[in-house]
């Protein structure tokens, strides 16, 4: 990174609410592997990859949404940095096996049906080197949003906004544990909370997985 | 801050596992109050105040442990910054009423008997300006450490290491809610998890409080 400006510092504060991503960066830092990370669902006004970039990581991201990629581009241009966010589908990651030391997906993977979630977890594991680490979070059945929309499968709900389908899949505390082939647990966390923001109360519940690929 | 060095950046990664402190910095940043923060239990090899400092906050800290203050001093000297950590007792904070915009205490306040915990919460609230925000975390009854040591009060356990008494107080999910006079809830979160570190498994459970003083 060339220079850390006040504008950059001011922007990245937005990332401090994405707490498990920060915990993941902490875990990555304990590894001696090459600093090379993939974000699945990387597009955002302030892309979490910016923090990895600040700490000397080579960053790569994919996102299925052109709109979110455009947001990331704007961030890159404003700060004159390259995060390498491209269009891509995490159900079929277009990188070779063992390409990255680290991979994560934050607040993204549960916007698919469960079968696709498990497929994407497999894809993240596939592009990791042995010993590499990954993180993703799932919505818990205890989340306040559970049950909203049409149930299109067990714990899978679909809502339509402006003609666009949005899926939320919700998981039991142990439900996804059997879908982590070739990975072992570094940490697993459940976050349950109540947030008052702009006069609106949100009740959330997430399950965070921090995993390492067997060597 | 004069200049952000690689050494400083490398050190602060250690703070990324202290996730609720980062969330608190995010909340503080949404406020238009003067950037002026107090950490109760501020001493550490990498003091969390360093992150507030990086983001332009005037920082103040108190700690009851000379040893931890010395660690903070070493960090200050290494990075040539002033975090203003002094010896002090959070049960009787030596600052006038309404002195700070923000105050927090991370992984500290539960090392006292519950009566002292509630007294300290009151002290943090006292030194806050109206509209100011505070954060602290408590150990939950669900934490893996619950029950270790001699029970010296309900949910209060004492262990002795090298002749020194260490107290852990554990709380029910709502137990402390009645001790937040003059404060309203911005967010409350329970983090329950399992961490594998150095071949050792830890089961933890914390309750995080993010509060705002009534205007």
Coordinates of C-alpha atoms in Angstrom, one line a residue:
Chain A
X1 CA 0.0 0.0 0.0
X2 CA 1.4 3.4 -1.0
X3 CA 0.2 5.6 1.7
X4 CA -2.7 5.4 4.1
X5 CA -4.8 8.6 3.8
X6 CA -7.3 10.0 6.3
X7 CA -10.0 9.3 3.7
X8 CA -9.1 5.7 3.6
X9 CA -9.0 5.4 7.4
X10 CA -12.3 7.1 7.6
X11 CA -13.9 4.7 5.1
X12 CA -12.6 1.5 6.7
X13 CA -14.3 2.2 10.0
X14 CA -17.4 0.9 8.1
X15 CA -15.7 -2.5 8.1
X16 CA -15.5 -2.6 11.9
X17 CA -19.1 -3.8 12.2
X18 CA -18.2 -6.8 10.0
X19 CA -16.6 -8.3 13.1
X20 CA -16.1 -11.9 11.9
X21 CA -14.1 -10.8 8.9
X22 CA -11.7 -9.0 11.2
X23 CA -11.4 -12.1 13.4
X24 CA -10.7 -14.0 10.2
X25 CA -7.9 -11.6 9.3
X26 CA -6.5 -12.1 12.8
X27 CA -6.5 -15.9 12.2
X28 CA -4.9 -15.5 8.8
X29 CA -2.2 -13.5 10.3
X30 CA -1.3 -16.4 12.6
X31 CA -0.5 -18.5 9.5
X32 CA 2.8 -18.4 7.8
X33 CA 1.3 -18.9 4.3
X34 CA 1.6 -16.4 1.5
X35 CA -0.8 -13.4 2.1
X36 CA -3.2 -14.1 -0.8
X37 CA -7.0 -14.0 -0.1
X38 CA -10.2 -14.5 -2.0
X39 CA -13.5 -12.8 -1.0
X40 CA -16.7 -14.5 -2.4
X41 CA -19.3 -11.7 -2.5
X42 CA -16.6 -9.0 -2.5
X43 CA -18.6 -6.1 -3.9
X44 CA -19.6 -3.3 -1.6
X45 CA -19.2 0.5 -1.0
X46 CA -16.4 -0.3 1.3
X47 CA -15.1 -3.7 0.3
X48 CA -13.7 -5.8 3.3
X49 CA -10.8 -6.7 1.0
X50 CA -9.6 -3.1 1.6
X51 CA -8.5 -4.1 5.1
X52 CA -6.6 -7.1 3.8
X53 CA -5.0 -4.8 1.2
X54 CA -3.9 -2.4 4.0
X55 CA -2.2 -5.3 5.8
X56 CA -0.2 -6.3 2.7
X57 CA -2.4 -9.1 1.2
X58 CA -2.8 -9.7 -2.4
X59 CA -6.6 -9.6 -2.8
X60 CA -9.0 -11.2 -5.2
X61 CA -12.8 -11.0 -5.1
X62 CA -15.8 -12.3 -7.0
X63 CA -19.3 -11.0 -7.0
X64 CA -22.4 -12.0 -9.0
X65 CA -23.8 -8.5 -8.9
X66 CA -22.6 -6.0 -11.5
X67 CA -23.9 -3.2 -9.2
X68 CA -21.8 -4.3 -6.3
X69 CA -18.7 -4.7 -8.4
X70 CA -19.3 -1.1 -9.6
X71 CA -19.3 0.0 -6.0
X72 CA -16.0 -1.7 -5.4
X73 CA -14.6 -0.1 -8.5
X74 CA -15.6 3.3 -7.2
X75 CA -13.8 2.6 -3.9
X76 CA -10.7 1.4 -5.8
X77 CA -10.7 4.5 -7.9
X78 CA -11.2 6.9 -5.0
X79 CA -8.3 5.4 -3.1
X80 CA -6.2 4.4 -6.1
X81 CA -5.8 0.8 -5.1
X82 CA -6.5 -2.5 -6.9
X83 CA -8.5 -5.1 -5.1
X84 CA -9.2 -7.3 -8.2
X85 CA -12.9 -7.8 -7.9
X86 CA -14.4 -9.5 -10.9
X87 CA -17.7 -10.9 -11.9
X88 CA -18.0 -14.5 -10.7
X89 CA -20.2 -17.2 -9.2
X90 CA -19.2 -18.8 -6.0
X91 CA -21.0 -22.0 -7.0
X92 CA -18.3 -22.4 -9.6
X93 CA -15.3 -20.4 -8.7
X94 CA -13.1 -19.8 -11.7
X95 CA -9.8 -20.3 -10.1
X96 CA -7.7 -23.5 -10.1
X97 CA -7.4 -25.9 -7.1
X98 CA -5.2 -24.7 -4.3
X99 CA -4.8 -21.1 -5.7
X100 CA -5.3 -19.2 -2.4
X101 CA -4.0 -19.3 1.1
X102 CA -7.2 -17.8 2.5
X103 CA -10.9 -17.5 1.3
X104 CA -14.0 -16.1 2.9
X105 CA -17.5 -15.1 2.3
X106 CA -19.4 -12.7 4.6
X107 CA -23.1 -12.2 4.7
X108 CA -23.4 -13.7 1.2
X109 CA -23.5 -17.5 1.1
X110 CA -26.9 -17.8 2.8
X111 CA -28.6 -16.0 -0.1
X112 CA -28.8 -19.3 -1.9
X113 CA -30.6 -22.6 -1.5
X114 CA -28.8 -25.0 1.0
X115 CA -27.6 -27.3 -1.7
X116 CA -25.9 -24.3 -3.4
X117 CA -24.5 -23.2 0.0
X118 CA -22.8 -26.6 0.5
X119 CA -21.6 -26.5 -3.1
X120 CA -20.0 -23.1 -2.5
X121 CA -18.4 -24.2 0.7
X122 CA -16.8 -27.0 -1.4
X123 CA -15.7 -24.5 -4.0
X124 CA -14.0 -22.3 -1.4
X125 CA -12.3 -25.4 0.1
X126 CA -11.2 -26.5 -3.4
X127 CA -9.4 -23.2 -4.3
X128 CA -7.5 -23.3 -0.9
X129 CA -4.0 -24.7 -0.5
X130 CA -3.6 -27.4 2.1
X131 CA -3.3 -25.7 5.4
X132 CA -5.2 -22.7 4.1
X133 CA -8.0 -21.1 6.0
X134 CA -11.5 -20.1 5.2
X135 CA -14.4 -18.3 6.9
X136 CA -18.1 -17.9 6.1
X137 CA -21.2 -17.1 8.1
X138 CA -24.7 -18.6 8.0
X139 CA -28.1 -17.3 9.1
X140 CA -29.3 -19.2 12.2
X141 CA -32.9 -20.5 12.5
X142 CA -33.0 -18.1 15.5
X143 CA -32.6 -15.0 13.2
X144 CA -35.5 -12.6 13.3
X145 CA -36.0 -12.9 9.6
X146 CA -36.8 -16.6 9.8
X147 CA -40.1 -17.5 8.1
X148 CA -40.4 -14.3 6.0
X149 CA -41.4 -15.0 2.4
X150 CA -42.4 -18.3 0.6
X151 CA -40.8 -21.4 1.9
X152 CA -39.2 -23.0 -1.1
X153 CA -37.4 -25.7 0.8
X154 CA -36.8 -26.6 4.5
X155 CA -35.5 -23.4 6.1
X156 CA -35.2 -21.8 2.6
X157 CA -37.3 -18.7 2.0
X158 CA -37.8 -16.6 -1.1
X159 CA -39.0 -13.0 -1.3
X160 CA -39.4 -10.9 -4.4
X161 CA -38.2 -7.2 -4.4
X162 CA -38.7 -5.2 -7.6
X163 CA -39.1 -8.4 -9.5
X164 CA -35.9 -9.8 -8.2
X165 CA -35.8 -13.0 -6.1
X166 CA -33.9 -12.9 -2.8
X167 CA -33.4 -16.1 -1.0
X168 CA -32.5 -16.5 2.7
X169 CA -31.5 -20.0 4.0
X170 CA -31.5 -20.6 7.7
X171 CA -29.6 -23.3 9.5
X172 CA -29.7 -25.2 12.8
X173 CA -26.7 -24.9 15.1
X174 CA -25.1 -28.1 13.8
X175 CA -26.8 -28.5 10.5
X176 CA -23.9 -27.5 8.2
X177 CA -21.3 -29.3 10.3
X178 CA -21.6 -32.4 8.1
X179 CA -20.8 -30.5 5.0
X180 CA -17.2 -29.5 5.8
X181 CA -15.3 -32.4 4.1
X182 CA -11.5 -31.9 4.2
X183 CA -11.8 -29.1 6.7
X184 CA -11.3 -28.9 10.4
X185 CA -12.7 -26.3 12.8
X186 CA -10.5 -23.5 14.1
X187 CA -13.4 -21.8 15.7
X188 CA -17.2 -21.7 15.5
X189 CA -19.3 -18.9 16.9
X190 CA -22.9 -18.1 17.3
X191 CA -23.8 -14.4 17.5
X192 CA -27.3 -13.6 18.7
X193 CA -28.3 -10.0 19.2
X194 CA -30.6 -7.1 19.1
X195 CA -29.7 -3.9 17.3
X196 CA -31.5 -0.6 17.5
X197 CA -30.7 1.4 14.4
X198 CA -32.6 4.4 13.0
X199 CA -35.4 3.6 15.3
X200 CA -35.7 0.1 14.0
X201 CA -35.1 -3.0 16.0
X202 CA -33.4 -6.0 14.3
X203 CA -33.0 -9.4 15.9
X204 CA -30.2 -11.3 14.3
X205 CA -28.6 -14.7 14.8
X206 CA -25.5 -15.9 12.8
X207 CA -23.3 -18.9 12.9
X208 CA -19.6 -18.1 12.0
X209 CA -17.3 -20.9 10.7
X210 CA -13.5 -20.5 10.8
X211 CA -11.9 -23.6 9.1
X212 CA -8.6 -24.9 8.0
X213 CA -8.0 -27.2 5.0
X214 CA -6.2 -30.4 6.0
X215 CA -2.5 -30.4 5.0
Chain B
X1 CA -1.2 10.4 14.2
X2 CA 2.1 11.3 12.5
X3 CA 2.5 8.4 10.2
X4 CA 1.2 4.8 10.1
X5 CA 4.2 2.5 10.0
X6 CA 4.2 -1.2 8.9
X7 CA 5.2 -2.1 12.4
X8 CA 2.1 -0.3 13.8
X9 CA -0.2 -2.0 11.2
X10 CA 1.3 -5.4 12.0
X11 CA 0.7 -4.9 15.7
X12 CA -2.9 -3.8 15.5
X13 CA -3.9 -7.0 13.8
X14 CA -3.9 -8.4 17.3
X15 CA -6.8 -6.2 18.0
X16 CA -9.0 -7.7 15.3
X17 CA -9.9 -10.6 17.6
X18 CA -11.3 -8.1 20.1
X19 CA -14.3 -7.8 17.9
X20 CA -16.8 -6.0 20.1
X21 CA -14.3 -3.2 20.6
X22 CA -14.2 -2.7 16.8
X23 CA -18.0 -2.7 16.7
X24 CA -18.0 -0.1 19.4
X25 CA -15.6 2.1 17.4
X26 CA -18.0 1.7 14.5
X27 CA -20.9 2.9 16.7
X28 CA -18.8 5.8 18.1
X29 CA -18.0 6.9 14.5
X30 CA -21.8 7.3 13.8
X31 CA -21.9 9.9 16.6
X32 CA -21.1 13.6 16.0
X33 CA -19.6 14.0 19.5
X34 CA -16.0 15.0 20.1
X35 CA -13.7 12.0 19.5
X36 CA -12.6 11.5 23.1
X37 CA -12.6 8.0 24.6
X38 CA -11.9 6.3 27.9
X39 CA -10.8 2.6 28.2
X40 CA -11.3 1.0 31.7
X41 CA -8.7 -1.8 31.8
X42 CA -6.6 -0.2 29.1
X43 CA -3.3 -1.9 29.7
X44 CA -2.1 -4.6 27.2
X45 CA 0.8 -5.4 24.9
X46 CA -1.3 -4.0 22.1
X47 CA -3.8 -1.6 23.7
X48 CA -7.1 -1.4 21.9
X49 CA -6.9 2.4 22.4
X50 CA -4.2 2.3 19.6
X51 CA -7.0 1.8 17.1
X52 CA -9.0 4.7 18.4
X53 CA -5.8 6.8 18.3
X54 CA -5.2 5.7 14.6
X55 CA -8.7 7.0 13.8
X56 CA -8.1 10.4 15.4
X57 CA -9.5 10.0 18.9
X58 CA -8.0 11.6 22.0
X59 CA -7.5 8.5 24.2
X60 CA -7.4 8.0 27.9
X61 CA -7.1 4.7 29.8
X62 CA -7.0 3.5 33.3
X63 CA -5.8 0.2 34.6
X64 CA -5.4 -1.2 38.1
X65 CA -2.4 -3.3 37.1
X66 CA 1.1 -1.7 37.1
X67 CA 2.3 -4.6 34.9
X68 CA -0.3 -4.0 32.2
X69 CA 0.3 -0.2 32.3
X70 CA 4.0 -1.0 31.7
X71 CA 3.0 -3.1 28.6
X72 CA 1.0 -0.1 27.3
X73 CA 4.0 2.2 27.9
X74 CA 6.2 -0.1 25.9
X75 CA 3.8 0.0 23.0
X76 CA 3.6 3.8 23.3
X77 CA 7.4 4.1 23.2
X78 CA 7.8 1.7 20.4
X79 CA 5.4 3.6 18.2
X80 CA 6.0 7.0 19.6
X81 CA 2.4 7.7 20.4
X82 CA 0.6 8.8 23.6
X83 CA -2.4 6.9 24.7
X84 CA -2.5 8.3 28.2
X85 CA -2.9 5.2 30.2
X86 CA -2.7 5.8 33.9
X87 CA -3.2 3.8 37.1
X88 CA -6.8 3.9 38.2
X89 CA -9.7 2.0 39.6
X90 CA -12.9 1.7 37.5
X91 CA -15.0 1.4 40.7
X92 CA -14.0 5.0 41.4
X93 CA -13.0 6.7 38.1
X94 CA -11.0 9.8 38.8
X95 CA -12.5 11.9 36.1
X96 CA -15.3 14.5 36.5
X97 CA -18.9 13.8 35.4
X98 CA -19.5 14.1 31.7
X99 CA -15.8 14.2 30.8
X100 CA -15.9 11.8 27.9
X101 CA -18.0 11.2 24.7
X102 CA -17.2 7.4 24.8
X103 CA -16.1 4.9 27.4
X104 CA -15.6 1.1 27.2
X105 CA -14.3 -1.8 29.1
X106 CA -13.4 -5.0 27.3
X107 CA -12.7 -8.4 29.1
X108 CA -12.2 -6.6 32.3
X109 CA -15.3 -5.7 34.2
X110 CA -16.3 -9.3 35.1
X111 CA -13.1 -9.7 37.1
X112 CA -14.9 -8.3 40.1
X113 CA -17.9 -9.1 42.3
X114 CA -21.2 -8.3 40.8
X115 CA -21.8 -5.4 43.1
X116 CA -18.5 -3.9 42.0
X117 CA -19.4 -4.6 38.3
X118 CA -22.7 -2.6 38.7
X119 CA -20.8 0.2 40.5
X120 CA -18.3 0.3 37.6
X121 CA -21.0 0.5 35.0
X122 CA -22.4 3.4 37.0
X123 CA -19.0 5.1 37.0
X124 CA -18.6 4.7 33.2
X125 CA -22.0 6.2 32.7
X126 CA -21.2 9.1 35.1
X127 CA -18.1 10.2 33.2
X128 CA -20.0 10.2 29.9
X129 CA -21.6 13.3 28.4
X130 CA -25.3 13.1 27.7
X131 CA -25.7 11.3 24.4
X132 CA -22.3 9.6 24.9
X133 CA -21.9 5.9 24.3
X134 CA -20.4 3.1 26.2
X135 CA -19.6 -0.6 25.8
X136 CA -18.7 -3.4 28.1
X137 CA -18.9 -7.2 28.0
X138 CA -19.9 -9.7 30.6
X139 CA -19.2 -13.4 31.0
X140 CA -22.3 -15.5 30.5
X141 CA -23.4 -18.3 32.7
X142 CA -22.9 -20.5 29.6
X143 CA -19.2 -19.8 29.5
X144 CA -17.0 -22.9 29.8
X145 CA -15.2 -21.4 32.8
X146 CA -18.4 -21.2 34.9
X147 CA -18.0 -23.0 38.2
X148 CA -14.2 -23.1 38.4
X149 CA -12.8 -22.0 41.8
X150 CA -14.6 -21.2 45.0
X151 CA -18.1 -19.7 44.8
X152 CA -17.9 -16.5 46.9
X153 CA -21.3 -15.3 45.8
X154 CA -24.0 -16.2 43.3
X155 CA -22.2 -16.8 40.0
X156 CA -19.0 -15.3 41.5
X157 CA -16.0 -17.5 41.6
X158 CA -12.5 -16.9 43.0
X159 CA -9.3 -18.7 42.0
X160 CA -5.9 -18.0 43.5
X161 CA -2.8 -17.9 41.1
X162 CA 0.6 -17.3 42.6
X163 CA -1.0 -16.0 45.7
X164 CA -3.1 -13.5 43.8
X165 CA -6.9 -13.7 43.8
X166 CA -8.7 -13.7 40.4
X167 CA -12.5 -13.3 40.3
X168 CA -14.8 -14.3 37.5
X169 CA -18.5 -13.2 37.7
X170 CA -21.0 -14.9 35.4
X171 CA -24.3 -13.4 34.4
X172 CA -27.7 -14.6 33.1
X173 CA -28.8 -13.3 29.8
X174 CA -30.9 -10.5 31.3
X175 CA -29.4 -10.3 34.7
X176 CA -27.5 -7.0 34.3
X177 CA -30.3 -5.3 32.3
X178 CA -31.8 -3.8 35.5
X179 CA -28.5 -2.0 36.3
X180 CA -28.3 0.4 33.4
X181 CA -29.9 3.4 34.9
X182 CA -29.8 6.5 32.6
X183 CA -28.7 4.4 29.6
X184 CA -30.6 3.0 26.7
X185 CA -29.6 0.0 24.6
X186 CA -28.0 0.6 21.1
X187 CA -27.3 -3.1 20.8
X188 CA -26.9 -6.2 22.9
X189 CA -25.2 -9.3 21.7
X190 CA -24.4 -12.8 23.0
X191 CA -21.4 -14.5 21.5
X192 CA -21.2 -18.2 22.2
X193 CA -18.3 -20.2 20.6
X194 CA -15.7 -22.8 20.5
X195 CA -12.1 -21.9 19.8
X196 CA -9.3 -24.4 19.0
X197 CA -6.0 -22.7 19.8
X198 CA -2.6 -24.3 20.4
X199 CA -4.4 -27.7 20.6
X200 CA -6.6 -26.4 23.4
X201 CA -10.4 -26.1 23.1
X202 CA -12.1 -23.1 24.8
X203 CA -15.8 -22.8 25.1
X204 CA -16.7 -19.2 25.7
X205 CA -19.9 -17.2 26.1
X206 CA -20.0 -13.4 26.4
X207 CA -22.8 -10.8 26.6
X208 CA -21.9 -7.5 24.9
X209 CA -23.7 -4.2 25.9
X210 CA -23.6 -1.1 23.7
X211 CA -25.4 1.7 25.4
X212 CA -26.1 5.4 25.1
X213 CA -26.5 7.9 27.9
X214 CA -29.8 9.8 27.8
X215 CA -29.5 13.3 26.5

